[in-house]
PDB file of C-alpha atoms and ligand atoms in Angstrom:
ATOM      1  CA  MET A  99      -1.447 -12.620  13.898  1.00 83.00           C
ATOM      2  CA  ARG A 100      -1.243  -9.793  11.372  1.00 97.00           C
ATOM      3  CA  SER A 101       1.990  -7.934  10.606  1.00 97.00           C
ATOM      4  CA  LYS A 102       2.760  -4.321  11.321  1.00 98.00           C
ATOM      5  CA  ILE A 103       4.052  -2.653   8.167  1.00 98.00           C
ATOM      6  CA  VAL A 104       5.568   0.713   7.298  1.00 98.00           C
ATOM      7  CA  ALA A 105       6.035   1.256   3.569  1.00 98.00           C
ATOM      8  CA  GLY A 106       7.469   4.225   1.699  1.00 98.00           C
ATOM      9  CA  ASN A 107       5.991   5.033  -1.704  1.00 98.00           C
ATOM     10  CA  TRP A 108       8.598   7.152  -3.455  1.00 98.00           C
ATOM     11  CA  LYS A 109       6.385   7.772  -6.511  1.00 98.00           C
ATOM     12  CA  MET A 110       8.277   9.528  -9.361  1.00 98.00           C
ATOM     13  CA  ASN A 111      11.041  10.829  -7.104  1.00 98.00           C
ATOM     14  CA  LYS A 112      14.780  10.099  -6.693  1.00 98.00           C
ATOM     15  CA  ASN A 113      17.173   9.232  -9.507  1.00 98.00           C
ATOM     16  CA  LEU A 114      19.636   6.351  -9.197  1.00 98.00           C
ATOM     17  CA  GLU A 115      22.220   8.253  -7.234  1.00 98.00           C
ATOM     18  CA  GLU A 116      19.617   9.689  -4.871  1.00 98.00           C
ATOM     19  CA  THR A 117      17.971   6.271  -4.486  1.00 98.00           C
ATOM     20  CA  GLU A 118      21.240   4.650  -3.451  1.00 98.00           C
ATOM     21  CA  ALA A 119      22.059   7.476  -1.058  1.00 98.00           C
ATOM     22  CA  LEU A 120      18.658   7.378   0.667  1.00 98.00           C
ATOM     23  CA  LEU A 121      18.740   3.577   0.947  1.00 98.00           C
ATOM     24  CA  ALA A 122      22.222   3.665   2.466  1.00 97.00           C
ATOM     25  CA  THR A 123      21.048   6.162   5.091  1.00 98.00           C
ATOM     26  CA  LEU A 124      17.865   4.224   5.825  1.00 98.00           C
ATOM     27  CA  SER A 125      19.765   0.941   6.224  1.00 97.00           C
ATOM     28  CA  ALA A 126      22.285   2.553   8.534  1.00 96.00           C
ATOM     29  CA  LYS A 127      19.623   4.180  10.703  1.00 96.00           C
ATOM     30  CA  LEU A 128      16.987   1.438  10.638  1.00 96.00           C
ATOM     31  CA  PRO A 129      15.827   0.935  14.229  1.00 95.00           C
ATOM     32  CA  ASP A 130      15.184  -2.454  15.734  1.00 95.00           C
ATOM     33  CA  THR A 131      11.509  -2.944  14.923  1.00 96.00           C
ATOM     34  CA  GLN A 132       8.850  -5.636  14.796  1.00 94.00           C
ATOM     35  CA  ALA A 133       7.404  -3.943  11.725  1.00 97.00           C
ATOM     36  CA  GLU A 134       8.058  -5.001   8.155  1.00 98.00           C
ATOM     37  CA  VAL A 135       9.703  -2.018   6.452  1.00 98.00           C
ATOM     38  CA  MET A 136       9.308  -1.577   2.687  1.00 98.00           C
ATOM     39  CA  VAL A 137      10.290   1.002   0.092  1.00 98.00           C
ATOM     40  CA  ALA A 138       8.925   1.434  -3.428  1.00 98.00           C
ATOM     41  CA  PRO A 139      11.463   3.259  -5.618  1.00 98.00           C
ATOM     42  CA  ALA A 140      10.860   4.016  -9.299  1.00 98.00           C
ATOM     43  CA  TYR A 141      11.005   1.103 -11.747  1.00 98.00           C
ATOM     44  CA  VAL A 142      14.374   1.968 -13.272  1.00 98.00           C
ATOM     45  CA  ASN A 143      15.951   1.834  -9.820  1.00 98.00           C
ATOM     46  CA  LEU A 144      14.366  -1.358  -8.490  1.00 98.00           C
ATOM     47  CA  SER A 145      17.280  -3.653  -9.369  1.00 98.00           C
ATOM     48  CA  ALA A 146      19.814  -1.295  -7.861  1.00 98.00           C
ATOM     49  CA  ALA A 147      17.650  -0.940  -4.755  1.00 98.00           C
ATOM     50  CA  VAL A 148      17.456  -4.723  -4.338  1.00 98.00           C
ATOM     51  CA  ARG A 149      21.253  -4.898  -4.555  1.00 97.00           C
ATOM     52  CA  CYS A 150      21.705  -2.036  -2.061  1.00 97.00           C
ATOM     53  CA  LEU A 151      19.408  -3.730   0.437  1.00 97.00           C
ATOM     54  CA  GLU A 152      20.744  -7.284   0.094  1.00 94.00           C
ATOM     55  CA  ALA A 153      21.985  -7.289   3.682  1.00 92.00           C
ATOM     56  CA  SER A 154      19.125  -5.189   5.033  1.00 95.00           C
ATOM     57  CA  LYS A 155      15.714  -6.109   6.439  1.00 95.00           C
ATOM     58  CA  ILE A 156      14.082  -3.455   4.251  1.00 98.00           C
ATOM     59  CA  GLU A 157      12.070  -4.987   1.403  1.00 98.00           C
ATOM     60  CA  VAL A 158      11.987  -3.420  -2.058  1.00 98.00           C
ATOM     61  CA  ILE A 159       8.513  -3.340  -3.565  1.00 98.00           C
ATOM     62  CA  ALA A 160       7.117  -2.080  -6.892  1.00 98.00           C
ATOM     63  CA  GLN A 161       4.668   0.771  -7.418  1.00 98.00           C
ATOM     64  CA  ASN A 162       2.654  -0.872 -10.182  1.00 98.00           C
ATOM     65  CA  MET A 163       2.487  -3.841 -12.563  1.00 98.00           C
ATOM     66  CA  HIS A 164       0.598  -4.859 -15.719  1.00 98.00           C
ATOM     67  CA  PHE A 165      -1.945  -7.683 -15.734  1.00 98.00           C
ATOM     68  CA  ALA A 166      -0.716  -9.330 -18.955  1.00 98.00           C
ATOM     69  CA  GLU A 167       1.985 -11.999 -18.858  1.00 98.00           C
ATOM     70  CA  SER A 168       4.017 -10.289 -21.621  1.00 98.00           C
ATOM     71  CA  GLY A 169       3.522  -8.770 -25.040  1.00 98.00           C
ATOM     72  CA  ALA A 170       2.792  -5.551 -26.861  1.00 98.00           C
ATOM     73  CA  TYR A 171       2.240  -3.180 -23.919  1.00 98.00           C
ATOM     74  CA  THR A 172       4.749  -0.410 -24.491  1.00 98.00           C
ATOM     75  CA  GLY A 173       6.044   1.080 -21.267  1.00 96.00           C
ATOM     76  CA  GLU A 174       4.642  -1.629 -19.006  1.00 97.00           C
ATOM     77  CA  ILE A 175       6.213  -4.122 -16.574  1.00 98.00           C
ATOM     78  CA  SER A 176       5.128  -7.731 -15.964  1.00 98.00           C
ATOM     79  CA  ALA A 177       4.889  -9.897 -12.858  1.00 98.00           C
ATOM     80  CA  ASP A 178       7.670 -12.138 -14.155  1.00 98.00           C
ATOM     81  CA  MET A 179      10.000  -9.151 -14.604  1.00 98.00           C
ATOM     82  CA  LEU A 180       9.472  -8.189 -10.958  1.00 98.00           C
ATOM     83  CA  LEU A 181      10.048 -11.710  -9.631  1.00 98.00           C
ATOM     84  CA  ASN A 182      13.113 -12.022 -11.799  1.00 98.00           C
ATOM     85  CA  ILE A 183      14.801  -9.117  -9.981  1.00 98.00           C
ATOM     86  CA  ASP A 184      13.652 -10.344  -6.547  1.00 98.00           C
ATOM     87  CA  VAL A 185      10.730  -7.975  -6.100  1.00 98.00           C
ATOM     88  CA  ASN A 186       7.948  -9.961  -4.451  1.00 98.00           C
ATOM     89  CA  THR A 187       5.426  -7.310  -3.444  1.00 98.00           C
ATOM     90  CA  VAL A 188       3.593  -4.766  -5.603  1.00 98.00           C
ATOM     91  CA  ILE A 189       1.391  -1.762  -4.879  1.00 98.00           C
ATOM     92  CA  ILE A 190      -1.827  -1.944  -6.902  1.00 98.00           C
ATOM     93  CA  GLY A 191      -4.627   0.616  -7.136  1.00 98.00           C
ATOM     94  CA  HIS A 192      -2.910   3.720  -5.832  1.00 98.00           C
ATOM     95  CA  SER A 193      -5.269   6.688  -6.212  1.00 97.00           C
ATOM     96  CA  GLU A 194      -2.806   8.382  -8.577  1.00 97.00           C
ATOM     97  CA  ARG A 195      -2.977   5.342 -10.889  1.00 97.00           C
ATOM     98  CA  ARG A 196      -6.771   5.432 -10.681  1.00 96.00           C
ATOM     99  CA  ALA A 197      -6.987   9.194 -11.297  1.00 95.00           C
ATOM    100  CA  TYR A 198      -4.205   9.883 -13.842  1.00 96.00           C
ATOM    101  CA  PHE A 199      -3.964   6.530 -15.621  1.00 97.00           C
ATOM    102  CA  ALA A 200      -7.650   5.610 -15.676  1.00 96.00           C
ATOM    103  CA  GLU A 201      -7.201   2.363 -13.754  1.00 97.00           C
ATOM    104  CA  THR A 202     -10.693   1.087 -13.062  1.00 97.00           C
ATOM    105  CA  ASP A 203     -11.769  -1.502 -10.508  1.00 96.00           C
ATOM    106  CA  GLY A 204     -11.971  -3.981 -13.415  1.00 96.00           C
ATOM    107  CA  ILE A 205      -8.356  -3.379 -14.439  1.00 98.00           C
ATOM    108  CA  LEU A 206      -7.241  -3.534 -10.812  1.00 98.00           C
ATOM    109  CA  ALA A 207      -9.027  -6.846 -10.274  1.00 98.00           C
ATOM    110  CA  LYS A 208      -7.049  -8.292 -13.205  1.00 98.00           C
ATOM    111  CA  LYS A 209      -3.764  -6.907 -11.867  1.00 98.00           C
ATOM    112  CA  VAL A 210      -4.426  -8.355  -8.421  1.00 98.00           C
ATOM    113  CA  GLN A 211      -5.222 -11.773  -9.910  1.00 98.00           C
ATOM    114  CA  THR A 212      -2.082 -11.803 -12.070  1.00 98.00           C
ATOM    115  CA  ALA A 213       0.107 -10.825  -9.123  1.00 98.00           C
ATOM    116  CA  LEU A 214      -1.417 -13.551  -6.953  1.00 98.00           C
ATOM    117  CA  ASP A 215      -1.080 -16.141  -9.738  1.00 98.00           C
ATOM    118  CA  HIS A 216       2.654 -15.398  -9.558  1.00 98.00           C
ATOM    119  CA  GLU A 217       2.651 -15.541  -5.747  1.00 98.00           C
ATOM    120  CA  ILE A 218       3.458 -11.843  -5.592  1.00 98.00           C
ATOM    121  CA  ARG A 219       2.142 -10.060  -2.510  1.00 98.00           C
ATOM    122  CA  VAL A 220      -0.308  -7.238  -3.258  1.00 98.00           C
ATOM    123  CA  MET A 221      -0.555  -3.971  -1.352  1.00 98.00           C
ATOM    124  CA  PHE A 222      -4.005  -2.886  -2.501  1.00 98.00           C
ATOM    125  CA  CYS A 223      -4.805   0.838  -2.165  1.00 98.00           C
ATOM    126  CA  PHE A 224      -8.258   2.335  -2.075  1.00 98.00           C
ATOM    127  CA  GLY A 225     -10.099   5.230  -0.472  1.00 98.00           C
ATOM    128  CA  GLU A 226     -12.810   7.804  -1.014  1.00 97.00           C
ATOM    129  CA  GLU A 227     -12.613  11.285  -2.513  1.00 95.00           C
ATOM    130  CA  LEU A 228     -13.560  14.416  -0.627  1.00 93.00           C
ATOM    131  CA  GLU A 229     -17.027  14.655  -2.245  1.00 94.00           C
ATOM    132  CA  ASP A 230     -17.773  11.093  -1.126  1.00 96.00           C
ATOM    133  CA  ARG A 231     -16.970  11.959   2.460  1.00 94.00           C
ATOM    134  CA  LYS A 232     -18.905  15.219   2.337  1.00 92.00           C
ATOM    135  CA  ALA A 233     -21.896  13.310   0.979  1.00 95.00           C
ATOM    136  CA  ASN A 234     -21.452  10.752   3.749  1.00 96.00           C
ATOM    137  CA  ASN A 235     -20.967   8.092   1.079  1.00 97.00           C
ATOM    138  CA  HIS A 236     -17.426   7.078   2.056  1.00 97.00           C
ATOM    139  CA  PHE A 237     -18.299   3.698   3.546  1.00 98.00           C
ATOM    140  CA  ASN A 238     -20.195   2.726   0.381  1.00 98.00           C
ATOM    141  CA  VAL A 239     -17.363   3.819  -1.887  1.00 98.00           C
ATOM    142  CA  VAL A 240     -14.785   1.868   0.081  1.00 98.00           C
ATOM    143  CA  GLU A 241     -16.946  -1.226   0.266  1.00 98.00           C
ATOM    144  CA  ASN A 242     -17.470  -1.140  -3.507  1.00 98.00           C
ATOM    145  CA  GLN A 243     -13.767  -0.694  -4.211  1.00 98.00           C
ATOM    146  CA  LEU A 244     -13.012  -3.762  -2.098  1.00 98.00           C
ATOM    147  CA  ARG A 245     -15.866  -5.793  -3.516  1.00 97.00           C
ATOM    148  CA  ASN A 246     -15.055  -5.017  -7.158  1.00 97.00           C
ATOM    149  CA  ALA A 247     -11.360  -5.771  -6.980  1.00 97.00           C
ATOM    150  CA  LEU A 248     -10.941  -8.319  -4.187  1.00 98.00           C
ATOM    151  CA  PHE A 249     -14.066 -10.139  -3.133  1.00 98.00           C
ATOM    152  CA  SER A 250     -13.958 -12.655  -5.980  1.00 96.00           C
ATOM    153  CA  LEU A 251     -10.616 -13.927  -4.713  1.00 97.00           C
ATOM    154  CA  GLU A 252     -10.487 -17.308  -3.106  1.00 97.00           C
ATOM    155  CA  ALA A 253     -10.040 -17.252   0.650  1.00 97.00           C
ATOM    156  CA  ALA A 254      -6.483 -18.618   0.521  1.00 97.00           C
ATOM    157  CA  SER A 255      -5.317 -15.630  -1.547  1.00 98.00           C
ATOM    158  CA  TRP A 256      -5.881 -13.292   1.384  1.00 98.00           C
ATOM    159  CA  SER A 257      -2.618 -14.363   3.017  1.00 97.00           C
ATOM    160  CA  ARG A 258      -0.900 -12.403   0.224  1.00 98.00           C
ATOM    161  CA  ILE A 259      -3.048  -9.258   0.484  1.00 98.00           C
ATOM    162  CA  ILE A 260      -2.126  -6.094   2.397  1.00 98.00           C
ATOM    163  CA  LEU A 261      -4.686  -3.286   2.406  1.00 98.00           C
ATOM    164  CA  ALA A 262      -3.847   0.417   2.374  1.00 98.00           C
ATOM    165  CA  TYR A 263      -6.757   2.743   3.090  1.00 98.00           C
ATOM    166  CA  GLU A 264      -5.839   6.133   1.666  1.00 97.00           C
ATOM    167  CA  PRO A 265      -8.551   8.795   1.628  1.00 97.00           C
ATOM    168  CA  VAL A 266      -7.761  10.726  -1.557  1.00 95.00           C
ATOM    169  CA  TRP A 267      -8.357  14.068   0.157  1.00 93.00           C
ATOM    170  CA  ALA A 268      -5.501  13.331   2.577  1.00 91.00           C
ATOM    171  CA  ILE A 269      -2.824  12.340   0.032  1.00 89.00           C
ATOM    172  CA  GLY A 270      -0.074  14.912  -0.387  1.00 84.00           C
ATOM    173  CA  THR A 271      -2.354  17.622   0.990  1.00 86.00           C
ATOM    174  CA  GLY A 272      -1.124  17.881   4.554  1.00 83.00           C
ATOM    175  CA  GLU A 273      -4.708  17.054   5.509  1.00 82.00           C
ATOM    176  CA  THR A 274      -4.826  13.824   7.552  1.00 87.00           C
ATOM    177  CA  ALA A 275      -7.794  11.747   8.562  1.00 90.00           C
ATOM    178  CA  SER A 276      -8.040  12.070  12.322  1.00 94.00           C
ATOM    179  CA  PRO A 277      -6.945   8.950  14.202  1.00 96.00           C
ATOM    180  CA  GLU A 278     -10.650   8.433  15.027  1.00 97.00           C
ATOM    181  CA  GLN A 279     -11.679   8.681  11.360  1.00 96.00           C
ATOM    182  CA  ALA A 280      -8.932   6.235  10.411  1.00 97.00           C
ATOM    183  CA  GLN A 281      -9.955   3.776  13.132  1.00 98.00           C
ATOM    184  CA  GLU A 282     -13.639   4.063  12.203  1.00 98.00           C
ATOM    185  CA  MET A 283     -12.895   3.201   8.568  1.00 98.00           C
ATOM    186  CA  HIS A 284     -10.389   0.453   9.357  1.00 98.00           C
ATOM    187  CA  GLU A 285     -12.905  -1.178  11.701  1.00 98.00           C
ATOM    188  CA  PHE A 286     -15.531  -0.956   8.946  1.00 98.00           C
ATOM    189  CA  ILE A 287     -13.113  -2.542   6.428  1.00 98.00           C
ATOM    190  CA  ARG A 288     -12.379  -5.432   8.779  1.00 98.00           C
ATOM    191  CA  LYS A 289     -16.086  -5.962   9.420  1.00 98.00           C
ATOM    192  CA  THR A 290     -16.793  -5.923   5.659  1.00 98.00           C
ATOM    193  CA  ILE A 291     -14.119  -8.573   5.064  1.00 98.00           C
ATOM    194  CA  ALA A 292     -15.458 -10.684   7.929  1.00 98.00           C
ATOM    195  CA  GLU A 293     -18.905 -10.592   6.300  1.00 98.00           C
ATOM    196  CA  ALA A 294     -17.585 -11.410   2.819  1.00 98.00           C
ATOM    197  CA  TYR A 295     -15.198 -14.126   4.061  1.00 98.00           C
ATOM    198  CA  ASP A 296     -14.773 -14.847   7.762  1.00 97.00           C
ATOM    199  CA  GLN A 297     -13.464 -13.322  10.982  1.00 97.00           C
ATOM    200  CA  THR A 298     -10.097 -15.102  10.801  1.00 98.00           C
ATOM    201  CA  ILE A 299      -9.279 -13.636   7.396  1.00 98.00           C
ATOM    202  CA  ALA A 300     -10.442 -10.217   8.601  1.00 98.00           C
ATOM    203  CA  ASN A 301      -8.297 -10.448  11.738  1.00 98.00           C
ATOM    204  CA  ASN A 302      -5.208 -11.570   9.825  1.00 98.00           C
ATOM    205  CA  VAL A 303      -5.127  -8.923   7.090  1.00 98.00           C
ATOM    206  CA  SER A 304      -2.898  -5.897   7.721  1.00 98.00           C
ATOM    207  CA  ILE A 305      -4.704  -2.618   7.047  1.00 98.00           C
ATOM    208  CA  LEU A 306      -2.369   0.348   6.595  1.00 98.00           C
ATOM    209  CA  TYR A 307      -3.381   3.985   6.689  1.00 98.00           C
ATOM    210  CA  GLY A 308      -1.971   6.412   4.109  1.00 97.00           C
ATOM    211  CA  GLY A 309      -2.353  10.136   3.572  1.00 95.00           C
ATOM    212  CA  SER A 310      -0.031  12.807   4.990  1.00 93.00           C
ATOM    213  CA  VAL A 311       1.418  10.571   7.713  1.00 96.00           C
ATOM    214  CA  LYS A 312       4.285  12.469   9.360  1.00 96.00           C
ATOM    215  CA  PRO A 313       6.469  11.894  12.434  1.00 97.00           C
ATOM    216  CA  GLY A 314       4.132  14.166  14.423  1.00 97.00           C
ATOM    217  CA  ASN A 315       0.860  12.329  13.735  1.00 96.00           C
ATOM    218  CA  ALA A 316       2.140   8.759  13.254  1.00 98.00           C
ATOM    219  CA  PRO A 317       2.096   7.674  16.946  1.00 98.00           C
ATOM    220  CA  GLU A 318      -1.573   8.555  17.405  1.00 98.00           C
ATOM    221  CA  ILE A 319      -2.687   7.020  14.090  1.00 98.00           C
ATOM    222  CA  PHE A 320      -0.641   3.840  14.635  1.00 98.00           C
ATOM    223  CA  GLY A 321      -1.989   3.651  18.182  1.00 98.00           C
ATOM    224  CA  LYS A 322      -5.469   2.752  16.927  1.00 98.00           C
ATOM    225  CA  PRO A 323      -6.327  -0.944  17.230  1.00 98.00           C
ATOM    226  CA  ASP A 324      -7.277  -1.553  13.582  1.00 98.00           C
ATOM    227  CA  VAL A 325      -4.432   0.496  12.069  1.00 98.00           C
ATOM    228  CA  ASP A 326      -1.533  -1.863  11.351  1.00 98.00           C
ATOM    229  CA  GLY A 327       0.924   0.668   9.962  1.00 98.00           C
ATOM    230  CA  GLY A 328       1.213   3.169   7.167  1.00 98.00           C
ATOM    231  CA  LEU A 329       1.872   3.779   3.503  1.00 98.00           C
ATOM    232  CA  ILE A 330       3.967   6.912   3.483  1.00 98.00           C
ATOM    233  CA  GLY A 331       4.507   9.236   0.518  1.00 97.00           C
ATOM    234  CA  GLY A 332       6.238  12.584   1.041  1.00 97.00           C
ATOM    235  CA  ALA A 333       7.697  11.794   4.459  1.00 98.00           C
ATOM    236  CA  SER A 334       9.336   8.598   3.166  1.00 98.00           C
ATOM    237  CA  LEU A 335      11.656  10.705   0.988  1.00 98.00           C
ATOM    238  CA  VAL A 336      13.327  12.202   4.048  1.00 98.00           C
ATOM    239  CA  ALA A 337      15.387   9.608   5.924  1.00 98.00           C
ATOM    240  CA  ASP A 338      14.938  11.048   9.406  1.00 98.00           C
ATOM    241  CA  ASP A 339      11.175  11.434   8.964  1.00 98.00           C
ATOM    242  CA  PHE A 340      10.732   7.892   7.656  1.00 98.00           C
ATOM    243  CA  ILE A 341      12.864   6.503  10.489  1.00 98.00           C
ATOM    244  CA  ALA A 342      10.816   8.484  13.044  1.00 98.00           C
ATOM    245  CA  ILE A 343       7.602   7.050  11.537  1.00 98.00           C
ATOM    246  CA  ILE A 344       9.018   3.508  11.760  1.00 98.00           C
ATOM    247  CA  LYS A 345       9.838   4.146  15.407  1.00 97.00           C
ATOM    248  CA  ALA A 346       6.238   5.212  16.004  1.00 97.00           C
ATOM    249  CA  ILE A 347       4.853   1.752  15.214  1.00 94.00           C
TER     250      ILE A 347
HETATM  251  P1  PGA B 109       1.531  11.258   1.317  1.00 63.72           P
HETATM  252  O1  PGA B 109       1.255  10.088   0.242  1.00 63.72           O
HETATM  253  O2  PGA B 109       2.094  10.606   2.541  1.00 63.72           O
HETATM  254  O3  PGA B 109       2.516  12.175   0.635  1.00 63.72           O
HETATM  255  O4  PGA B 109       0.219  11.919   1.579  1.00 63.72           O
HETATM  256  C1  PGA B 109       0.710   8.872   0.624  1.00 63.72           C
HETATM  257  C2  PGA B 109       0.550   7.969  -0.590  1.00 63.72           C
HETATM  258  O5  PGA B 109       0.240   8.487  -1.679  1.00 63.72           O
HETATM  259  O6  PGA B 109       0.730   6.739  -0.505  1.00 63.72           O
END
């Protein structure tokens, strides 16, 4: 059975003091939920976040990671560094990494493999741009993103993969895919995985939706059968909004 997951991607927001304050509020208000709850603070605050959440069910995850084991990669962070501070899940392939840091499918495939080699769980993000959807090419784009970065993995690796479908046109724009559009794509993703691997792997992988999820639209989006939760940006920075979204699962 696949897990329900609500994850907050804090991006380049919240300094140390603000990180600790938000985590304290989230821990105090965390509702009883079946869902796995995760937060991805900035790198410099990961260790502090892990300490803050020692007694909490909220998992601290990273926003990015390099594919090399170590070496001359100024400004980068390795898999071993994450494991060493008790961070066991990493977001890979966020559209902002693809767009602003030129992360190609080839680079992402290497990052995914390195994370899995270290038994780190991967939350793999992907999704089409507005032009792709307007040109009715969104299914092709998504299928290629999955194929290029994930479909060379061995079947057993899929137990450590979480997918996050995030249409780029819906990220930080206030524009959300309708629950029907989300369901249609999530169903397509599951079918594509079933064809590339098998139905069991497809049924067991959690597929999150991301892009302007708010307390108001979360219940309807999460109510769709192939939507297993959300990757939340802006609304995860506001404790009451994030808590309301967790309650919607
Ligand atoms: P948003 O961001 O919720 O602010 O649209 C989602 C994301 O980038 O993961």
